[in-house]
Amino acid sequence: MAVLPEVRKSYGRLKNYVDGEFITPTTEKYDPVYNPAKDEVIAEVPMCVKEDVDSAVEAAVNAFEEWKEVPVTTRVRYLFELKNALEKKFEELSRVTTQNHGKIIDEARGEMRRLIENVETAIAIAYTLFKGERLDQIATGIDEELVREPVGAFAVIGPFNFPALAPFWYIPYAMAVGATLVVKPSEICPIPMSEICSIFDEINLPPGVVNIVHGGKEVGEELIKHPDIKGVTFVGSTPVGRAVYKLAGEYGKRALVQAGAKNFVVVMPDANLDKAIPNMIASFYGNSGQRCLAGSNLVAVGDIYEELKKKFVEAASKLKLGYGLDESVGMGPVVSRKAKERILWFIEKGIEEGAKLILDGRNPKVPDYPNGYFVGPTVFDDVTPDMTIAKEEIFGPVASIIRFDTLDDAIEAINKSKYGNAAVIYTASGAAERKFTRSVKCGNVGVNIGIPAPMAFFPFAGMKESFFGVLHGQIDCVDFFADRKVIIKRWLG
Ligand code: NAD
């Protein structure tokens, strides 16, 4: 199979996108951006400072005054234009994502498809959810109505693992309701969002409606603290998410914080393993395990353990590692050298705490890409819920097999976990499914589905320390970017 061409060898020094222009920021500090399959620098990202944040916020605030008055029908036309332009660049943006992030091309295409679905859903929402409500005659001659009004300029802070999709859990909805944004993409994978800015330009989105400022922690914090920013959406790890939520609270800002995960995949004795295994493999090793919905703890209930272990390890060991632009590859590298070191640390920790390493991904051979940040599919057996590898988010291609006698034991372990992003059950039993789906304290629950990713018309849920706030991403964030106003009317005369 062919190795697809890279869109460009290098993306140079990235610029901010502010007030409809690509601008060189004031900062002089730039960090390298890598292609993780090759350990090659493919861009430099500006690590912006307060002045850069200030000018982007000013653009967003000024744009808001006009954007909120633009009729909804016109705002929706921009969203249609955005969708069409994204479709045209679908393949190119997918390849850019693979080049910067490392995920295989089909996963990058999947990310892009989901991203476009969010634009489509925002179009529908602009006419439905944003329509308002009304109840006549709540008392004699008195009518009551609820209208939604956009609040102002917001900040969007993105993670590395879905570098374009995660910001799009918010961008199209803000556009639909008439809010404006300053987006800070991940500094590790800034290129996909940077490329999408040229689409905002192409569709003539009014200047300032969506702005991009590159950088790290400092930019995130400056955005949250800025007096003209009304709130922040965040997707990233739990420790950072907690800090963001706290800072937002301190400054009296709205915050919608989607955070880290540790997901259990429970396999019941009646599960159809032949059909389920490929789906499980995609859950644990897709995106090299760097998904917030990825399986991490593989729970064997009762006597399915031996067969599950054998078939899972067999399938995992067949995954071909390589550069994601090679369409024959099944798993790409992890995102950075640092991420690789962190994952290797967890593997050592697992061994130290007594888990049995039955598939060792520490030194995979990837002949054409000897410098890439590869970690092979890894499986631990004899893992207990109190071990570090069973409790903490590894965010890499490492599966931990845990054995329980009953479904109740599995549910108890899931509910004891500090995380509550996703949980999955493989079973043929309606009773087990019902018990599981009703009892687990997790926001996204899969039944014979390894990656329970809600499509855009549903909120991207999350519970416990996987989420801070009330409203979630996707459809839910309409009410995050808007205020609800209730008008109670009586006409005298
Ligand atoms: P991260 O927390 O390291 O960084 C996320 C973003 O926060 C980056 O843009 C970073 O620059 C910024 N940041 C860092 N410190 C900050 C601070 N003090 N204030 C403001 N912003 C700050 O996360 P990551 O490594 O990029 O992403 C992986 C994590 O994201 C994993 O934990 C994963 O589970 C999680 N994630 C969660 C979801 C979800 O929906 N729950 C979805 C995708 C990823």
Coordinates of C-alpha atoms and ligand atoms in Angstrom, one line a residue:
M1 CA 0.0 0.0 0.0
A2 CA 1.1 3.5 -0.7
V3 CA 2.7 6.0 1.7
L4 CA 0.6 9.1 1.2
P5 CA 2.5 12.3 0.5
E6 CA 3.0 14.9 3.2
V7 CA 1.1 18.1 2.5
R8 CA 4.2 20.1 3.1
K9 CA 7.6 19.2 4.5
S10 CA 7.6 22.2 6.8
Y11 CA 5.0 24.7 8.0
G12 CA 7.6 27.3 9.1
R13 CA 7.0 29.7 11.9
L14 CA 3.3 29.6 12.8
K15 CA 1.4 32.8 13.1
N16 CA -1.5 33.9 15.2
Y17 CA -4.8 34.5 13.4
V18 CA -6.3 37.7 14.8
D19 CA -9.0 40.0 13.5
G20 CA -9.0 38.1 10.2
E21 CA -5.2 38.4 9.6
F22 CA -2.3 36.1 10.0
I23 CA 0.0 38.1 12.2
T24 CA 3.5 37.6 13.6
P25 CA 3.1 37.8 17.4
T26 CA 5.2 40.0 19.6
T27 CA 6.9 37.1 21.4
E28 CA 10.4 36.1 20.3
K29 CA 10.2 32.7 21.9
Y30 CA 9.3 29.8 19.5
D31 CA 9.2 26.1 20.4
P32 CA 9.8 23.3 17.9
V33 CA 6.9 21.2 16.6
Y34 CA 7.7 17.6 15.7
N35 CA 6.6 14.9 13.3
P36 CA 6.6 12.2 16.0
A37 CA 7.1 9.3 13.5
K38 CA 10.4 10.8 12.3
D39 CA 11.6 13.0 15.2
E40 CA 11.8 15.9 12.7
V41 CA 11.0 19.5 13.4
I42 CA 8.2 20.5 11.0
A43 CA 7.2 23.9 12.4
E44 CA 7.9 26.4 15.1
V45 CA 5.1 27.5 17.4
P46 CA 5.2 31.0 19.0
M47 CA 4.9 30.9 22.8
C48 CA 2.9 34.0 23.0
V49 CA 2.7 36.5 25.8
K50 CA 0.2 38.8 27.4
E51 CA 0.4 41.5 24.6
D52 CA -0.5 38.8 22.0
V53 CA -3.5 37.6 24.1
D54 CA -4.6 41.2 24.6
S55 CA -4.8 42.0 20.9
A56 CA -6.7 38.8 20.2
V57 CA -9.2 39.4 23.0
E58 CA -9.7 43.0 21.7
A59 CA -10.4 41.6 18.2
A60 CA -12.9 39.1 19.7
V61 CA -14.6 41.7 21.8
N62 CA -14.9 44.2 19.0
A63 CA -16.2 41.6 16.6
F64 CA -18.8 40.5 19.1
E65 CA -20.7 43.8 19.0
E66 CA -21.4 43.2 15.3
W67 CA -21.5 39.4 15.2
K68 CA -24.3 39.2 17.8
E69 CA -26.4 41.4 15.5
V70 CA -25.9 39.3 12.4
P71 CA -29.1 37.5 11.6
V72 CA -29.0 33.8 12.5
T73 CA -29.8 32.9 8.8
T74 CA -26.5 34.7 7.8
R75 CA -24.5 33.2 10.6
V76 CA -25.7 29.8 9.4
R77 CA -24.6 30.6 5.9
Y78 CA -21.0 31.0 7.2
L79 CA -21.3 27.6 8.8
F80 CA -22.4 26.0 5.6
E81 CA -19.5 27.7 3.9
L82 CA -17.2 26.3 6.6
K83 CA -18.6 22.8 6.2
N84 CA -18.1 22.9 2.4
A85 CA -14.5 24.3 2.7
L86 CA -13.7 21.6 5.3
E87 CA -15.0 18.9 3.0
K88 CA -12.8 20.2 0.2
K89 CA -9.7 20.0 2.4
F90 CA -10.8 16.8 4.2
E91 CA -8.0 14.7 3.0
E92 CA -5.3 17.4 3.2
L93 CA -6.3 18.3 6.8
S94 CA -6.3 14.6 7.7
R95 CA -2.8 14.2 6.4
V96 CA -1.6 17.3 8.2
T97 CA -3.0 15.8 11.4
T98 CA -1.2 12.5 10.9
Q99 CA 2.1 14.4 10.2
N100 CA 1.9 16.4 13.4
H101 CA 0.1 14.1 15.8
G102 CA 1.2 10.6 14.6
K103 CA -2.2 9.0 14.5
I104 CA -2.8 6.7 11.5
I105 CA -4.5 8.3 8.5
D106 CA -7.8 6.6 9.0
E107 CA -8.0 7.9 12.5
A108 CA -7.1 11.4 11.3
R109 CA -9.9 11.0 8.7
G110 CA -12.3 9.9 11.5
E111 CA -11.3 13.0 13.5
M112 CA -12.0 15.2 10.5
R113 CA -15.4 13.6 9.9
R114 CA -16.4 14.2 13.5
L115 CA -15.2 17.7 13.3
I116 CA -17.5 18.3 10.3
E117 CA -20.4 16.7 12.1
N118 CA -20.1 19.3 14.7
V119 CA -20.4 22.0 12.1
E120 CA -23.5 20.3 10.7
T121 CA -25.0 20.0 14.2
A122 CA -24.3 23.6 15.0
I123 CA -26.3 24.5 11.8
A124 CA -29.3 22.6 13.0
I125 CA -29.0 24.0 16.5
A126 CA -28.9 27.6 15.3
Y127 CA -32.5 27.1 14.2
T128 CA -33.8 24.7 16.8
L129 CA -32.3 25.1 20.3
F130 CA -31.6 28.8 19.8
K131 CA -35.2 29.4 18.9
G132 CA -36.4 30.2 22.4
E133 CA -39.6 29.1 24.2
R134 CA -42.9 30.7 24.9
L135 CA -45.9 30.0 27.2
D136 CA -49.0 32.2 26.7
Q137 CA -51.4 33.1 29.4
I138 CA -49.4 32.1 32.5
A139 CA -51.9 34.4 34.2
T140 CA -54.8 36.4 32.8
G141 CA -53.4 38.5 29.9
I142 CA -49.8 37.6 30.8
D143 CA -47.4 35.8 28.4
E144 CA -43.9 34.5 29.2
E145 CA -41.0 33.8 26.8
L146 CA -37.5 32.7 27.1
V147 CA -34.9 34.0 24.7
R148 CA -31.2 33.2 24.4
E149 CA -28.6 35.9 23.9
P150 CA -24.9 35.4 23.2
V151 CA -22.8 36.4 26.1
G152 CA -19.6 37.7 24.5
A153 CA -16.0 36.7 23.8
F154 CA -14.8 33.3 25.1
A155 CA -11.6 31.3 25.3
V156 CA -11.1 27.8 24.0
I157 CA -8.1 25.8 25.2
G158 CA -7.4 22.6 23.3
P159 CA -5.5 19.3 23.9
F160 CA -3.0 17.6 21.7
N161 CA -4.8 14.3 21.1
F162 CA -7.6 15.7 19.0
P163 CA -5.9 18.9 18.0
A164 CA -8.6 20.1 15.6
L165 CA -11.7 18.2 16.7
A166 CA -11.6 19.2 20.4
P167 CA -11.8 22.9 19.6
F168 CA -14.6 22.2 17.2
W169 CA -16.7 20.8 20.1
Y170 CA -17.2 24.5 20.7
I171 CA -16.2 26.7 17.7
P172 CA -19.2 26.1 15.4
Y173 CA -21.7 26.4 18.3
A174 CA -20.3 29.8 19.4
M175 CA -20.5 30.9 15.7
A176 CA -24.1 29.7 15.6
V177 CA -25.3 31.5 18.7
G178 CA -23.3 34.7 18.0
A179 CA -20.5 34.5 20.5
T180 CA -16.8 35.1 19.5
L181 CA -13.7 33.2 20.4
V182 CA -10.0 33.2 21.1
V183 CA -8.7 29.7 20.6
K184 CA -5.4 28.4 22.0
P185 CA -4.6 25.1 20.3
S186 CA -2.2 22.6 21.9
E187 CA 1.4 23.8 21.5
I188 CA 2.4 20.2 20.8
C189 CA 0.0 19.8 17.8
P190 CA -0.8 23.3 16.7
I191 CA -0.6 22.8 12.9
P192 CA -4.1 21.4 12.1
M193 CA -5.9 24.4 13.8
S194 CA -3.4 26.7 12.2
E195 CA -4.3 25.3 8.8
I196 CA -8.0 25.6 9.5
C197 CA -7.5 29.3 10.0
S198 CA -6.9 29.7 6.3
I199 CA -10.4 28.3 5.8
F200 CA -11.9 31.0 8.1
D201 CA -10.1 33.4 5.8
E202 CA -11.3 31.7 2.7
I203 CA -15.0 31.9 3.7
N204 CA -14.6 35.5 4.6
L205 CA -15.8 34.9 8.2
P206 CA -16.0 38.5 9.6
P207 CA -12.7 39.4 11.2
G208 CA -12.4 38.7 14.9
V209 CA -15.2 36.1 15.2
V210 CA -12.6 33.3 15.6
N211 CA -9.1 34.2 16.6
I212 CA -6.1 31.9 17.3
V213 CA -3.3 32.6 19.7
H214 CA -0.5 30.0 20.0
G215 CA 1.3 29.2 23.2
G216 CA 1.3 27.2 26.4
K217 CA 0.2 27.6 30.0
E218 CA 0.8 31.3 30.1
V219 CA -1.5 32.0 27.2
G220 CA -4.2 29.8 28.8
E221 CA -3.9 31.6 32.1
E222 CA -3.9 35.1 30.5
L223 CA -7.0 34.3 28.6
I224 CA -8.9 33.1 31.6
K225 CA -7.8 36.1 33.7
H226 CA -8.5 38.7 31.0
P227 CA -11.4 40.9 32.1
D228 CA -13.1 40.9 28.7
I229 CA -13.2 37.1 28.4
K230 CA -16.5 35.8 29.7
G231 CA -15.6 32.1 30.1
V232 CA -13.4 29.3 29.1
T233 CA -13.8 25.8 27.6
F234 CA -11.0 23.4 28.3
V235 CA -10.1 19.9 27.1
G236 CA -7.0 18.3 28.6
S237 CA -5.7 16.5 31.6
T238 CA -7.3 16.4 35.1
P239 CA -4.6 18.3 37.0
V240 CA -4.6 21.1 34.5
G241 CA -8.3 21.0 34.2
R242 CA -8.7 21.4 37.9
A243 CA -6.3 24.4 37.9
V244 CA -8.3 26.0 35.0
Y245 CA -11.6 25.5 36.8
K246 CA -10.1 27.0 40.0
L247 CA -8.7 30.0 38.1
A248 CA -11.9 30.6 36.2
G249 CA -13.8 30.5 39.5
E250 CA -11.4 33.0 41.1
Y251 CA -12.0 35.4 38.3
G252 CA -15.7 34.8 38.2
K253 CA -15.7 33.1 34.8
R254 CA -17.9 30.4 33.3
A255 CA -15.9 27.2 32.8
L256 CA -16.6 24.0 30.9
V257 CA -13.8 21.6 31.7
Q258 CA -13.4 18.2 30.1
A259 CA -10.6 16.3 31.7
G260 CA -8.6 13.1 32.0
A261 CA -9.8 9.5 32.0
K262 CA -9.1 5.9 33.0
N263 CA -11.5 3.7 31.2
F264 CA -12.6 0.2 32.1
V265 CA -13.7 -2.3 29.4
V266 CA -15.6 -5.1 31.0
V267 CA -15.9 -8.4 29.2
M268 CA -18.7 -10.8 30.4
P269 CA -18.5 -14.6 30.0
D270 CA -21.2 -14.5 27.3
A271 CA -19.4 -11.9 25.1
N272 CA -18.9 -12.7 21.4
L273 CA -15.1 -12.4 21.4
D274 CA -14.6 -13.1 17.7
K275 CA -16.7 -10.1 16.9
A276 CA -15.6 -7.9 19.9
I277 CA -11.8 -8.3 19.7
P278 CA -11.1 -6.0 16.7
N279 CA -13.3 -3.4 18.3
M280 CA -11.5 -3.8 21.6
I281 CA -8.1 -3.5 19.9
A282 CA -9.3 -0.2 18.3
S283 CA -10.3 1.0 21.7
F284 CA -7.0 0.2 23.5
Y285 CA -4.6 0.9 20.7
G286 CA -6.3 3.4 18.3
N287 CA -4.6 6.8 18.4
S288 CA -1.8 4.8 20.2
G289 CA -4.0 4.8 23.3
Q290 CA -4.1 8.6 23.4
R291 CA -7.9 9.0 23.5
C292 CA -9.9 10.1 26.5
L293 CA -12.3 7.3 25.6
A294 CA -9.6 4.7 25.1
G295 CA -9.8 1.4 26.9
S296 CA -7.1 1.1 29.6
N297 CA -8.2 -1.6 32.1
L298 CA -9.4 -4.8 30.4
V299 CA -11.7 -6.5 32.9
A300 CA -12.4 -10.3 32.5
V301 CA -15.4 -11.4 34.4
G302 CA -15.6 -15.0 35.4
D303 CA -14.3 -17.8 33.1
I304 CA -13.8 -15.8 30.0
Y305 CA -10.3 -14.8 31.3
E306 CA -8.1 -17.3 29.5
E307 CA -9.8 -17.0 26.1
L308 CA -9.9 -13.2 26.3
K309 CA -6.3 -13.0 27.3
K310 CA -5.1 -15.3 24.5
K311 CA -7.2 -13.6 21.7
F312 CA -6.5 -10.1 22.9
V313 CA -2.7 -10.5 23.0
E314 CA -2.7 -12.4 19.7
A315 CA -4.6 -9.5 18.0
A316 CA -2.5 -6.8 19.7
S317 CA 0.8 -8.3 18.7
K318 CA -0.3 -8.3 15.1
L319 CA -0.6 -4.5 14.9
K320 CA 1.9 -3.1 12.4
L321 CA 3.7 0.0 13.7
G322 CA 4.9 2.8 11.4
Y323 CA 4.2 6.2 9.9
G324 CA 0.5 6.9 9.9
L325 CA 0.6 8.1 6.3
D326 CA 1.4 4.5 5.2
E327 CA -2.1 3.1 4.8
S328 CA -0.9 -0.4 5.8
V329 CA 0.1 0.7 9.3
G330 CA -2.1 -0.2 12.3
M331 CA -0.6 2.0 15.0
G332 CA 1.5 5.2 14.8
P333 CA 3.9 6.7 17.3
V334 CA 2.9 8.5 20.5
V335 CA 2.9 12.2 20.3
S336 CA 6.3 13.2 21.8
R337 CA 9.5 12.0 23.3
K338 CA 8.2 13.1 26.7
A339 CA 5.0 11.2 26.2
K340 CA 7.0 8.1 25.3
E341 CA 9.2 8.5 28.4
R342 CA 6.1 8.9 30.6
I343 CA 4.5 5.7 29.2
L344 CA 7.7 3.8 29.7
W345 CA 7.8 5.0 33.3
F346 CA 4.3 3.5 33.8
I347 CA 5.4 0.2 32.3
E348 CA 8.4 0.0 34.7
K349 CA 6.0 0.9 37.6
G350 CA 3.7 -1.9 36.6
I351 CA 6.6 -4.4 36.7
E352 CA 7.8 -3.0 40.0
E353 CA 4.4 -3.3 41.6
G354 CA 4.1 -7.0 40.6
A355 CA 2.0 -7.0 37.4
K356 CA 3.0 -9.5 34.7
L357 CA 4.2 -8.0 31.4
I358 CA 2.9 -10.4 28.8
L359 CA 3.3 -8.2 25.7
D360 CA 6.2 -5.8 25.9
G361 CA 6.0 -2.8 23.7
R362 CA 9.1 -1.0 25.1
N363 CA 11.5 -1.6 22.3
P364 CA 9.6 -2.0 19.1
K365 CA 11.4 -2.3 15.9
V366 CA 10.1 0.1 13.3
P367 CA 12.8 -0.2 10.6
D368 CA 12.0 2.8 8.4
Y369 CA 11.4 5.1 11.3
P370 CA 14.1 4.3 13.9
N371 CA 13.9 7.8 15.6
G372 CA 10.1 7.9 15.9
Y373 CA 8.5 7.9 19.4
F374 CA 7.1 4.4 19.1
V375 CA 5.7 2.3 21.9
G376 CA 4.4 -1.1 20.8
P377 CA 1.1 -2.6 22.0
T378 CA 1.7 -3.6 25.6
V379 CA -0.4 -5.9 27.9
F380 CA -0.1 -6.5 31.6
D381 CA -1.7 -9.5 33.3
D382 CA -2.4 -10.1 37.0
V383 CA -3.2 -6.4 37.5
T384 CA -5.1 -5.4 40.6
P385 CA -7.2 -2.2 41.0
D386 CA -4.9 -0.8 43.6
M387 CA -1.8 -0.8 41.2
T388 CA -0.6 2.5 39.8
I389 CA -1.1 1.3 36.2
A390 CA -4.8 0.5 37.0
K391 CA -5.5 3.8 38.7
E392 CA -3.7 6.5 36.8
E393 CA -4.1 7.7 33.3
I394 CA -1.2 6.3 31.2
F395 CA -2.4 7.7 27.9
G396 CA -0.5 5.2 25.8
P397 CA -0.9 1.8 24.2
V398 CA -0.9 -0.2 27.5
A399 CA -3.7 -2.6 28.5
S400 CA -4.0 -3.9 32.1
I401 CA -5.9 -7.2 32.5
I402 CA -7.9 -7.3 35.8
R403 CA -9.9 -10.4 36.8
F404 CA -13.2 -10.2 38.7
D405 CA -15.6 -13.0 39.7
T406 CA -18.8 -11.0 39.1
L407 CA -20.2 -8.0 37.3
D408 CA -20.9 -6.3 40.7
D409 CA -17.1 -6.5 41.5
A410 CA -16.3 -4.8 38.2
I411 CA -18.9 -2.1 38.7
E412 CA -17.6 -1.4 42.2
A413 CA -14.1 -1.0 40.8
I414 CA -15.3 1.4 38.1
N415 CA -17.2 3.5 40.6
K416 CA -14.2 3.6 43.0
S417 CA -12.0 5.1 40.2
K418 CA -11.5 8.9 40.5
Y419 CA -12.2 9.2 36.8
G420 CA -15.6 8.8 35.1
N421 CA -15.2 9.5 31.5
A422 CA -16.1 6.2 29.8
A423 CA -16.9 2.6 30.6
V424 CA -17.7 -0.3 28.2
I425 CA -19.3 -3.7 28.6
Y426 CA -19.2 -6.5 26.1
T427 CA -22.0 -8.9 26.7
A428 CA -24.9 -10.7 25.1
S429 CA -27.1 -10.3 28.1
G430 CA -29.7 -7.5 28.3
A431 CA -29.8 -7.9 32.1
A432 CA -26.1 -7.4 32.4
E433 CA -26.2 -4.4 30.1
R434 CA -29.0 -2.8 32.0
K435 CA -27.3 -3.3 35.3
F436 CA -24.0 -1.9 34.0
T437 CA -25.4 1.1 32.1
R438 CA -27.5 2.2 35.0
S439 CA -24.9 1.6 37.7
V440 CA -21.6 2.9 36.4
K441 CA -20.7 6.5 37.3
C442 CA -19.2 7.4 33.9
G443 CA -20.5 9.9 31.4
N444 CA -20.0 7.9 28.2
V445 CA -21.0 4.3 28.3
G446 CA -20.5 1.7 25.5
V447 CA -22.4 -1.6 25.0
N448 CA -20.4 -3.8 22.7
I449 CA -18.8 -0.5 21.5
G450 CA -15.2 0.1 22.5
I451 CA -15.1 3.8 22.0
P452 CA -18.4 5.3 23.2
A453 CA -18.0 8.7 21.5
P454 CA -21.2 10.7 21.5
M455 CA -22.1 12.1 18.1
A456 CA -22.4 15.9 18.0
F457 CA -26.2 16.0 18.7
F458 CA -25.5 14.6 22.2
P459 CA -23.3 16.2 24.9
F460 CA -19.8 14.9 25.2
A461 CA -20.4 13.7 28.8
G462 CA -18.0 12.9 31.6
M463 CA -18.3 12.5 35.4
K464 CA -16.2 12.7 38.6
E465 CA -12.7 14.0 38.0
S466 CA -13.1 13.6 34.2
F467 CA -15.2 16.7 34.1
F468 CA -15.6 20.0 36.0
G469 CA -18.7 22.2 35.4
V470 CA -22.3 21.6 34.4
L471 CA -22.6 22.0 30.7
H472 CA -20.6 19.7 28.3
G473 CA -19.2 20.1 24.8
Q474 CA -21.1 19.7 21.5
I475 CA -24.8 20.4 21.6
D476 CA -24.7 21.3 25.3
C477 CA -22.4 24.3 24.9
V478 CA -25.1 26.4 23.3
D479 CA -26.3 27.4 26.8
F480 CA -22.6 27.9 27.8
F481 CA -22.1 30.6 25.2
A482 CA -25.6 32.1 25.7
D483 CA -27.6 33.6 28.5
R484 CA -31.2 32.7 28.9
K485 CA -33.5 35.7 29.5
V486 CA -37.1 35.3 30.6
I487 CA -39.5 38.0 29.5
I488 CA -42.9 38.3 31.3
K489 CA -45.3 40.5 29.4
R490 CA -48.7 42.1 29.9
W491 CA -50.1 44.8 27.7
L492 CA -52.3 47.3 29.5
G493 CA -55.1 49.2 27.8
Ligands
NAD1 P1 -2.9 19.1 29.0 O1 -3.7 19.2 30.2 O2 -1.4 18.9 29.2 O3 -3.0 20.4 28.1 C1 -4.2 20.9 27.6 C2 -4.1 22.3 27.2 O4 -4.0 23.1 28.4 C3 -2.9 22.7 26.3 O5 -3.4 23.6 25.3 C4 -2.0 23.4 27.3 O6 -1.2 24.3 26.7 C5 -3.0 24.1 28.2 N1 -2.5 24.4 29.6 C6 -1.5 23.8 30.3 N2 -1.4 24.4 31.5 C7 -2.4 25.3 31.6 C8 -2.8 26.2 32.6 N3 -2.3 26.2 33.8 N4 -3.9 27.0 32.3 C9 -4.5 27.0 31.1 N5 -4.1 26.2 30.1 C10 -3.1 25.3 30.3 O7 -3.5 18.0 28.1 P2 -2.9 17.3 26.8 O8 -1.8 16.4 27.2 O9 -2.8 18.3 25.7 O10 -4.2 16.3 26.4 C11 -4.4 15.0 26.9 C12 -5.3 15.0 28.0 O11 -6.6 15.5 27.6 C13 -5.6 13.6 28.6 O12 -5.6 13.7 30.0 C14 -7.0 13.3 28.0 O13 -7.7 12.3 28.8 C15 -7.6 14.6 28.0 N6 -8.8 14.7 27.1 C16 -10.0 14.7 27.6 C17 -11.1 14.7 26.8 C18 -12.5 14.7 27.4 O14 -13.4 15.0 26.6 N7 -12.7 14.5 28.7 C19 -10.9 14.7 25.4 C20 -9.6 14.7 24.9 C21 -8.6 14.7 25.8

